[in-house]
Short mmCIF file of C-alpha atoms in Angstrom, two decimals:
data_model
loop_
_atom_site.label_atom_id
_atom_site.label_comp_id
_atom_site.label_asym_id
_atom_site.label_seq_id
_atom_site.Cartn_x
_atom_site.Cartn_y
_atom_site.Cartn_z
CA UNK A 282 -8.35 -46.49 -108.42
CA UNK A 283 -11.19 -48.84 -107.20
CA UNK A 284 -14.55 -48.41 -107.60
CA UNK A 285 -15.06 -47.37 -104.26
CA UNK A 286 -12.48 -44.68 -103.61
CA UNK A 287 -14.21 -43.14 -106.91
CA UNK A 288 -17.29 -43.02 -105.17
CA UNK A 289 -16.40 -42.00 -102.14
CA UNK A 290 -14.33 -39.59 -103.93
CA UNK A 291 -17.19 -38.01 -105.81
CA UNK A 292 -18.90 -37.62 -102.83
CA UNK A 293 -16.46 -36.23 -100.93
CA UNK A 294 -15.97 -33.28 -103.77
CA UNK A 295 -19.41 -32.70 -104.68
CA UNK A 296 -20.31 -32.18 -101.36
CA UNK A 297 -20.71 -28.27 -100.10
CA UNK A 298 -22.97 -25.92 -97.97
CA UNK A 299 -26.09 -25.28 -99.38
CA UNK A 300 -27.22 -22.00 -99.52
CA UNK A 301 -30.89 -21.82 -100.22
CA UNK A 302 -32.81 -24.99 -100.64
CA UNK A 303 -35.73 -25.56 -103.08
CA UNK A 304 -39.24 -25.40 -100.48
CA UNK A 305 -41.68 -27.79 -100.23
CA UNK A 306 -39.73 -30.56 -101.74
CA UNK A 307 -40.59 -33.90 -99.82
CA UNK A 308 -37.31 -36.16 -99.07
CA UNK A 309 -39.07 -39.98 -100.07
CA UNK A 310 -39.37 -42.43 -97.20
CA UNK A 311 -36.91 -44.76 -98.34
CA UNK A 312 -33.77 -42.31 -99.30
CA UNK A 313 -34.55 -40.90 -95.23
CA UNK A 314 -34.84 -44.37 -93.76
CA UNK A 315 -31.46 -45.31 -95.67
CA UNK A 316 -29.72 -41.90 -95.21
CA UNK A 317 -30.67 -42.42 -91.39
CA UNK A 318 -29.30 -46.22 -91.34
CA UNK A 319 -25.87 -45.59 -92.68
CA UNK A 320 -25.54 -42.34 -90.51
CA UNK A 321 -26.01 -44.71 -87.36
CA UNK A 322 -23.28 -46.65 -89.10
CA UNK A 323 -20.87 -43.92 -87.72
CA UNK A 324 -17.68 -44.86 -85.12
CA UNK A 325 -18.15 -44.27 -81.69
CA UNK A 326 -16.09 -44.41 -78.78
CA UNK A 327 -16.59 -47.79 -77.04
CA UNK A 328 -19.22 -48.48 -79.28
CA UNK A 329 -21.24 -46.55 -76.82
CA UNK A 330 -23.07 -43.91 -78.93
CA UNK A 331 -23.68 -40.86 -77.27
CA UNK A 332 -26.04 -39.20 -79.42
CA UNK A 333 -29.20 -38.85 -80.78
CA UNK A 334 -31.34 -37.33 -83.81
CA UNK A 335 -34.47 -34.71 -83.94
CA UNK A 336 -35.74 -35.10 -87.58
CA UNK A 337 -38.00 -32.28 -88.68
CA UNK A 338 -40.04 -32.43 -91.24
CA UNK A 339 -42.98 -30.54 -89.86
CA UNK A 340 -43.28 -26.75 -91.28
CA UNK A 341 -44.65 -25.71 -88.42
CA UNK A 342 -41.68 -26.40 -86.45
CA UNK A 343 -39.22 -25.87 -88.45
CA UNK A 344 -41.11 -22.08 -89.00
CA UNK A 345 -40.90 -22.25 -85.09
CA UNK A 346 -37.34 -23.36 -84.65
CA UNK A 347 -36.59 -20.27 -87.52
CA UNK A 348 -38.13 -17.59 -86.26
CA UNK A 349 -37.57 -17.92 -82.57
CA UNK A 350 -34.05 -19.79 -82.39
CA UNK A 351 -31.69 -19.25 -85.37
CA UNK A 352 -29.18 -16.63 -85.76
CA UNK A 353 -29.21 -14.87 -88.67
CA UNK A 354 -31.79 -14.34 -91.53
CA UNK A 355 -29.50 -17.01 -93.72
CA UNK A 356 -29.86 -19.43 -91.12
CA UNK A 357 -33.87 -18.70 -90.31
CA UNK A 358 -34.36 -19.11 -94.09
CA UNK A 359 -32.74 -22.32 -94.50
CA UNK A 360 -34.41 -23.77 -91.77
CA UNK A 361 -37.61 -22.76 -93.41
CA UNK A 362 -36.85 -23.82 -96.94
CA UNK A 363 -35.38 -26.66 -96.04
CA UNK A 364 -37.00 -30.84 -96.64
CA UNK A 365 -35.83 -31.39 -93.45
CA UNK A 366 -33.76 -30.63 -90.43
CA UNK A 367 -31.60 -33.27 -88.28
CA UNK A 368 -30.60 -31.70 -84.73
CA UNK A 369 -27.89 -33.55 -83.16
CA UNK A 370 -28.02 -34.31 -79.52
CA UNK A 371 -24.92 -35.25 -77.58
CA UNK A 372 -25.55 -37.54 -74.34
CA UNK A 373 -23.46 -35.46 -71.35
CA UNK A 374 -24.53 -38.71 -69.33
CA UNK A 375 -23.02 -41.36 -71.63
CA UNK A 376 -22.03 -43.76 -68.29
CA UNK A 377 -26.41 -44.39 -68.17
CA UNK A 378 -25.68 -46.52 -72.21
CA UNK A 379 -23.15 -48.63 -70.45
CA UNK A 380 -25.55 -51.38 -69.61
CA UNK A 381 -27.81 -50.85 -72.85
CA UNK A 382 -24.59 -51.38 -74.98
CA UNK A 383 -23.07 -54.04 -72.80
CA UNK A 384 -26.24 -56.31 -73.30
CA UNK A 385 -25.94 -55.18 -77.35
CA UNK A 386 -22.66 -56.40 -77.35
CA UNK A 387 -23.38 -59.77 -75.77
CA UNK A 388 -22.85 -61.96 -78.64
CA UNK A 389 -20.29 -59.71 -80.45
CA UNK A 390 -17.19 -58.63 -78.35
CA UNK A 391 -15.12 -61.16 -76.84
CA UNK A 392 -16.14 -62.04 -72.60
CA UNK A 393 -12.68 -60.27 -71.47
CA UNK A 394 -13.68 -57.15 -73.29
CA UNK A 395 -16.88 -57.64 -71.87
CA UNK A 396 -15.91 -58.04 -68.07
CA UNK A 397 -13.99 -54.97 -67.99
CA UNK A 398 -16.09 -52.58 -70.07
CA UNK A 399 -17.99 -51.12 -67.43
CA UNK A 400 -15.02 -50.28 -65.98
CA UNK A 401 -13.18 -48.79 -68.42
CA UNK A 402 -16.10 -46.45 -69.57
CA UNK A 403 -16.66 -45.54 -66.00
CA UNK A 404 -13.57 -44.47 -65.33
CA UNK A 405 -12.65 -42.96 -68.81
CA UNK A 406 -15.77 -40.98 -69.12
CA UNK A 407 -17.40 -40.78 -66.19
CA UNK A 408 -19.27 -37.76 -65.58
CA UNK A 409 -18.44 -34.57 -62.63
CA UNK A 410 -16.26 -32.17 -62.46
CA UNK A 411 -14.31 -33.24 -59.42
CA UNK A 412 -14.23 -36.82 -60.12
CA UNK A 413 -12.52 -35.75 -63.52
CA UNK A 414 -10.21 -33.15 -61.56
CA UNK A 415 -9.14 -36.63 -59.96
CA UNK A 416 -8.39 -39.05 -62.34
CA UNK A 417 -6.90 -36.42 -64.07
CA UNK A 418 -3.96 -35.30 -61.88
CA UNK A 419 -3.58 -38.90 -61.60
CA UNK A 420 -3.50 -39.95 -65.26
CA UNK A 421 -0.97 -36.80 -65.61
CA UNK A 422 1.20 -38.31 -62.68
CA UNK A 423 0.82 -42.04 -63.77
CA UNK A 424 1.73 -41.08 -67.45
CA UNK A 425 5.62 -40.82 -66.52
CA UNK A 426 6.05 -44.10 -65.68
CA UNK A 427 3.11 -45.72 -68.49
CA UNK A 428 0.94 -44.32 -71.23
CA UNK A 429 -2.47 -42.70 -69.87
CA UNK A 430 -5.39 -41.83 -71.32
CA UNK A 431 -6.11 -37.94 -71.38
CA UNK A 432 -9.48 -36.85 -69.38
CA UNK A 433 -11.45 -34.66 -70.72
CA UNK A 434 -14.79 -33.08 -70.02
CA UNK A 435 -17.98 -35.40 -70.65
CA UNK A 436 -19.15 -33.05 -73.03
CA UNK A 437 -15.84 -32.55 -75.35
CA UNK A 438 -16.35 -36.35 -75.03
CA UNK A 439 -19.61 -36.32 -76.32
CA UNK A 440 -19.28 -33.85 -78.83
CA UNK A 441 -16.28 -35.66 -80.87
CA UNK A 442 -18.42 -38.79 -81.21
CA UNK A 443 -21.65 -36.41 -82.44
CA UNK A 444 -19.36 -34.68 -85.19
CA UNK A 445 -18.30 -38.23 -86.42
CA UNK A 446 -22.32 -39.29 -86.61
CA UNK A 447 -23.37 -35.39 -88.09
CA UNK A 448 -20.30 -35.89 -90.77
CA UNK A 449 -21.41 -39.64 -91.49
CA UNK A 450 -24.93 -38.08 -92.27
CA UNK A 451 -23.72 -35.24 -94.27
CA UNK A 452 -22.15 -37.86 -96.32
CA UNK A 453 -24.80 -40.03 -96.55
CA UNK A 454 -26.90 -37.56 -97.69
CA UNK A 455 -24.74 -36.45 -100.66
CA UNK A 456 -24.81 -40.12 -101.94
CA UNK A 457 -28.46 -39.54 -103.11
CA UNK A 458 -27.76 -35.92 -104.28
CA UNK A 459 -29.45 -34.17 -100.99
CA UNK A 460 -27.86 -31.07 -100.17
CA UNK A 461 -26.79 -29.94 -96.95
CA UNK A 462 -25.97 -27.22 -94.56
CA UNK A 463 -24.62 -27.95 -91.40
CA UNK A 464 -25.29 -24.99 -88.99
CA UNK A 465 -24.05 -23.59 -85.41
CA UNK A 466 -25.90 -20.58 -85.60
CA UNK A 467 -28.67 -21.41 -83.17
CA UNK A 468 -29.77 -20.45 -79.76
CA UNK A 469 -29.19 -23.47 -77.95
CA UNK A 470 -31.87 -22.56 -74.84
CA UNK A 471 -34.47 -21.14 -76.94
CA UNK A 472 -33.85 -24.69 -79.29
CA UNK A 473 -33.92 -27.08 -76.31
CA UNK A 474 -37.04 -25.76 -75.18
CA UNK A 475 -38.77 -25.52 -78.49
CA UNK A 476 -38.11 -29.28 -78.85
CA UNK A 477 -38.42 -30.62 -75.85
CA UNK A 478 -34.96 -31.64 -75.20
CA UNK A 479 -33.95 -32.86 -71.61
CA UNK A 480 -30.91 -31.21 -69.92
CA UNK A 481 -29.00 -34.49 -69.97
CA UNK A 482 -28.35 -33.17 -73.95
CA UNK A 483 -26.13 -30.37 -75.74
CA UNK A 484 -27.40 -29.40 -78.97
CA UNK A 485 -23.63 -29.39 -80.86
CA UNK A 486 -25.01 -28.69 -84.47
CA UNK A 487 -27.93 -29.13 -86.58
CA UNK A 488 -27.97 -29.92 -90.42
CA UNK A 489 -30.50 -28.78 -92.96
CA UNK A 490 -31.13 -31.27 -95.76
CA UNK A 491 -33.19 -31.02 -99.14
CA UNK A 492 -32.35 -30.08 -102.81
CA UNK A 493 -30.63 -27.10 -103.51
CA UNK A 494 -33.05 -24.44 -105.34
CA UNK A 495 -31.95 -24.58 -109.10
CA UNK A 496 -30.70 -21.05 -109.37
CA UNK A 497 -28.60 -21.42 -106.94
CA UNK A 498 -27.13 -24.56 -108.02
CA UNK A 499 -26.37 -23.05 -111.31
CA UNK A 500 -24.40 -20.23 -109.49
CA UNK A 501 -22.25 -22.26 -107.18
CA UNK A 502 -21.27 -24.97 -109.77
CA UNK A 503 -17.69 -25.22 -110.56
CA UNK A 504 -17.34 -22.90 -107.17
CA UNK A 505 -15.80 -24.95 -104.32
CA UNK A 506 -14.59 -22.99 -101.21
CA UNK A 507 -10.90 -23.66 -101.05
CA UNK A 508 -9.29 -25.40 -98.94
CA UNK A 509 -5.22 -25.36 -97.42
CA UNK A 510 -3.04 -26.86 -99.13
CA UNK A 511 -2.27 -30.45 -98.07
CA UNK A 512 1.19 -29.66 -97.42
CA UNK A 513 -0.19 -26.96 -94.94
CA UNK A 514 -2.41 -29.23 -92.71
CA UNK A 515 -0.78 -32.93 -93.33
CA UNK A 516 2.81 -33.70 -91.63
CA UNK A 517 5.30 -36.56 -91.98
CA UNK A 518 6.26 -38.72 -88.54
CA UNK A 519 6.60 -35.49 -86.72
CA UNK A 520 4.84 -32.03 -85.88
CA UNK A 521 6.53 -29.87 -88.06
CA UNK A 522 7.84 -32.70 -90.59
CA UNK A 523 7.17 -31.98 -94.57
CA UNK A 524 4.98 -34.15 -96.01
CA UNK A 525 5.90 -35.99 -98.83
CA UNK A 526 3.86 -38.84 -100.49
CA UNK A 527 6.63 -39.76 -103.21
CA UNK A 528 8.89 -39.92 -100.04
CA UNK A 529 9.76 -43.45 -98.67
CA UNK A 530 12.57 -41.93 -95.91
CA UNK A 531 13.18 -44.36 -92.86
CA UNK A 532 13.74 -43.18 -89.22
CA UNK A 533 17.76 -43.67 -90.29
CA UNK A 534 17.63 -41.49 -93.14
CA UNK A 535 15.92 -38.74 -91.17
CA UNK A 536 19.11 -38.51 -89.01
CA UNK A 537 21.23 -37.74 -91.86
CA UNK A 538 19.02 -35.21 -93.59
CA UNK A 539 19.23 -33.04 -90.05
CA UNK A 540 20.80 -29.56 -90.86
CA UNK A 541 23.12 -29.53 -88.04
CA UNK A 542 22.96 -25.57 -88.31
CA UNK A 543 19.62 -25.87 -87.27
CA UNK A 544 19.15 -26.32 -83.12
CA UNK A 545 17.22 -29.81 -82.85
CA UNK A 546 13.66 -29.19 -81.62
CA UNK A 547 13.51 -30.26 -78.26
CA UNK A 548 11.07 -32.81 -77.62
CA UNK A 549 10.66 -36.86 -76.01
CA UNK A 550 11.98 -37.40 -79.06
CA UNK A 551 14.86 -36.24 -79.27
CA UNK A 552 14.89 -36.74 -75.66
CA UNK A 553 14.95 -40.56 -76.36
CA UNK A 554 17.22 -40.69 -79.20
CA UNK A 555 14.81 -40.97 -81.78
CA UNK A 556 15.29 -38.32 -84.97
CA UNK A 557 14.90 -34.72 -84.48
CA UNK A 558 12.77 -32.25 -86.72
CA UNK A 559 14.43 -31.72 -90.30
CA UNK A 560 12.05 -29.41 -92.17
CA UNK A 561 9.66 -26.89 -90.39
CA UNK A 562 6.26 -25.62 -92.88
CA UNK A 563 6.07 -22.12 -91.00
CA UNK A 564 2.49 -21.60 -90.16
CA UNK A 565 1.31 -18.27 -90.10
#
C-alpha cells in the first residue's frame, strides 16, 4: 500500500461527526488558510464552481446564527461551541461564472474547448424552468437515436458540485486533526437573512469545525457508526450484479454463469445482446 492511500486512508476512518466541540479554541491562521486552499481544490462541473464559503469565526454570530436559525438544541450548541463555522452557498445562477471561468481558463484548456464552452454550459445548465422543460423533452427524444445529457434543475446542479467542495473540506480538515460536523438542521430563511446572503444562493449545508471537547473524544473512540456492507451498496457491471473483487469474470463468462431458471432481467442490455443479470443482492 503506498504512502498515500495510507494517508488518505487514515483520514478517511478517523473521520466522524463531532458531537460537542471544545469552546473558545482558536483554529491558527495557517491550518484555516490551508484547510480553505485544498477545499477549493475540489472537482467541479466544467470547472465552473458554483459555490461559495461564509467562514464564521465571530461569537457573536455564530450565538446569532444558534439561537435564531438552528434546529435543535444539539445543533444550536455546536454552532456555539464550535472554532468555526463554514456555510456553503450554491450559485442557482451558475451561467453569470461562464465568462469569469472562460477568461481563467485562457491559458489552460485547449482553444476548441474554449470556443464551445459557453455553449455547452448554456445549454446544459442554463437556468428557468421552461427553458429546462425544453431541452428536456428534447434531450429525452434525441437520446434514441444518440446519447444525451440528462437536464436537471439548476439547483440539483448546483448542489452536487457544493457536496463535492463541503466533502473536500471535511476532509481537509481531518488532515490536521479538526473535527467536524456537517449539519442540515438549519432554517434556511432565517440563515440567509442573518448573513446577508443574496437570493441568487441556496444554503445546502453548513459544517462546524474545531477540536472535539476531550470527554467526548474519550467516549466516542473506538465507536464508528457503521456502515452497509460493501457488498450491499457496490455492484459488478450491472445493477443488481454481485460484487466481487477476487473476481476477474469477462462479459463471455457472464453468459455462461446465467441460471437459465431465472427469467433474464429485461433491460437495453439484454435488449442488445449484451449479458443479462446473474446474481441479484435483494435489498430490503
Amino acid at each position: 500500500m503506498s504512502s498515500k492511500s495510507s494517508i488518505f486512508r487514515s483520514i478517511v476512518q478517523s473521520r466522524k461527526t463531532c458531537r460537542r466541540f471544545e469552546p473558545g479554541r482558536r483554529i491558527p491562521d495557517k491550518i484555516k488558510e490551508d484547510v480553505l486552499n485544498s477545499t477549493l481544490r475540489s472537482p467541479s462541473s466544467f470547472n465552473l464552481q458554483p459555490s461559495q464559503i461564509i467562514f464564521i469565526e465571530s461569537q457573536d454570530v455564530k450565538d446569532a446564527l444558534s439561537e435564531h436559525a438552528m434546529l435543535g438544541p444539539g445543533n444550536q450548541y455546536r454552532i456555539k461551541q464550535a472554532s468555526a463555522v463554514a456555510v456553503f452557498l450554491s450559485d442557482l445562477e451558475p451561467t453569470k461564472r461562464v465568462n469569469r471561468i472562460h477568461q481563467l481558463e485562457k491559458n489552460h484548456r485547449h482553444p476548441n474547448y474554449r470556443a464551445v464552452f459557453p455553449l455547452s454550459t448554456s445549454f446544459l445548465i442554463g437556468e428557468g424552468h421552461a427553458a429546462n422543460l425544453i431541452k428536456g423533452i428534447a434531450t429525452e427524444w434525441l437520446s434514441a437515436v444518440k446519447p444525451m445529457p440528462e437536464i436537471e434543475p439548476v439547483q440539483a446542479w448546483s448542489y452536487k458540485n457544493t457536496g463535492l467542495l463541503a466533502q473536500t473540506f471535511v476532509y481537509a480538515a481531518e488532515s490536521y486533526d479538526l473535527s467536524t460536523a456537517m449539519m442540515e438542521g438549519f432554517d434556511p430563511r432565517r440563515t440567509r437573512d442573518l448573513l446577508r446572503i443574496p437570493d441568487r444562493y441556496a444554503i445546502p449545508l453548513m459544517v462546524a469545525t474545531g477540536y472535539e471537547y476531550e470527554e467526548e473524544q474519550d467516549f466516542t473512540q473506538g465507536k464508528e457508526t457503521p456502515r452497509l456492507d460493501v457488498s450491499e451498496i457496490v455492484f459488478s457491471d450491472y445493477f443488481g450484479e454481485m460484487w466481487d473483487p477476487t473476481s476477474n469474470n469477462t462479459a463471455s463468462s457472464s453468459r455462461n454463469d446465467v441460471n437459465e431458471d431465472e427469467p433474464a432481467f429485461q433491460s437495453p442490455q439484454t435488449a442488445t445482446g449484451l449479458p443479462p443479470l446473474r446474481s441479484k443482492i435483494n435489498l430490503k
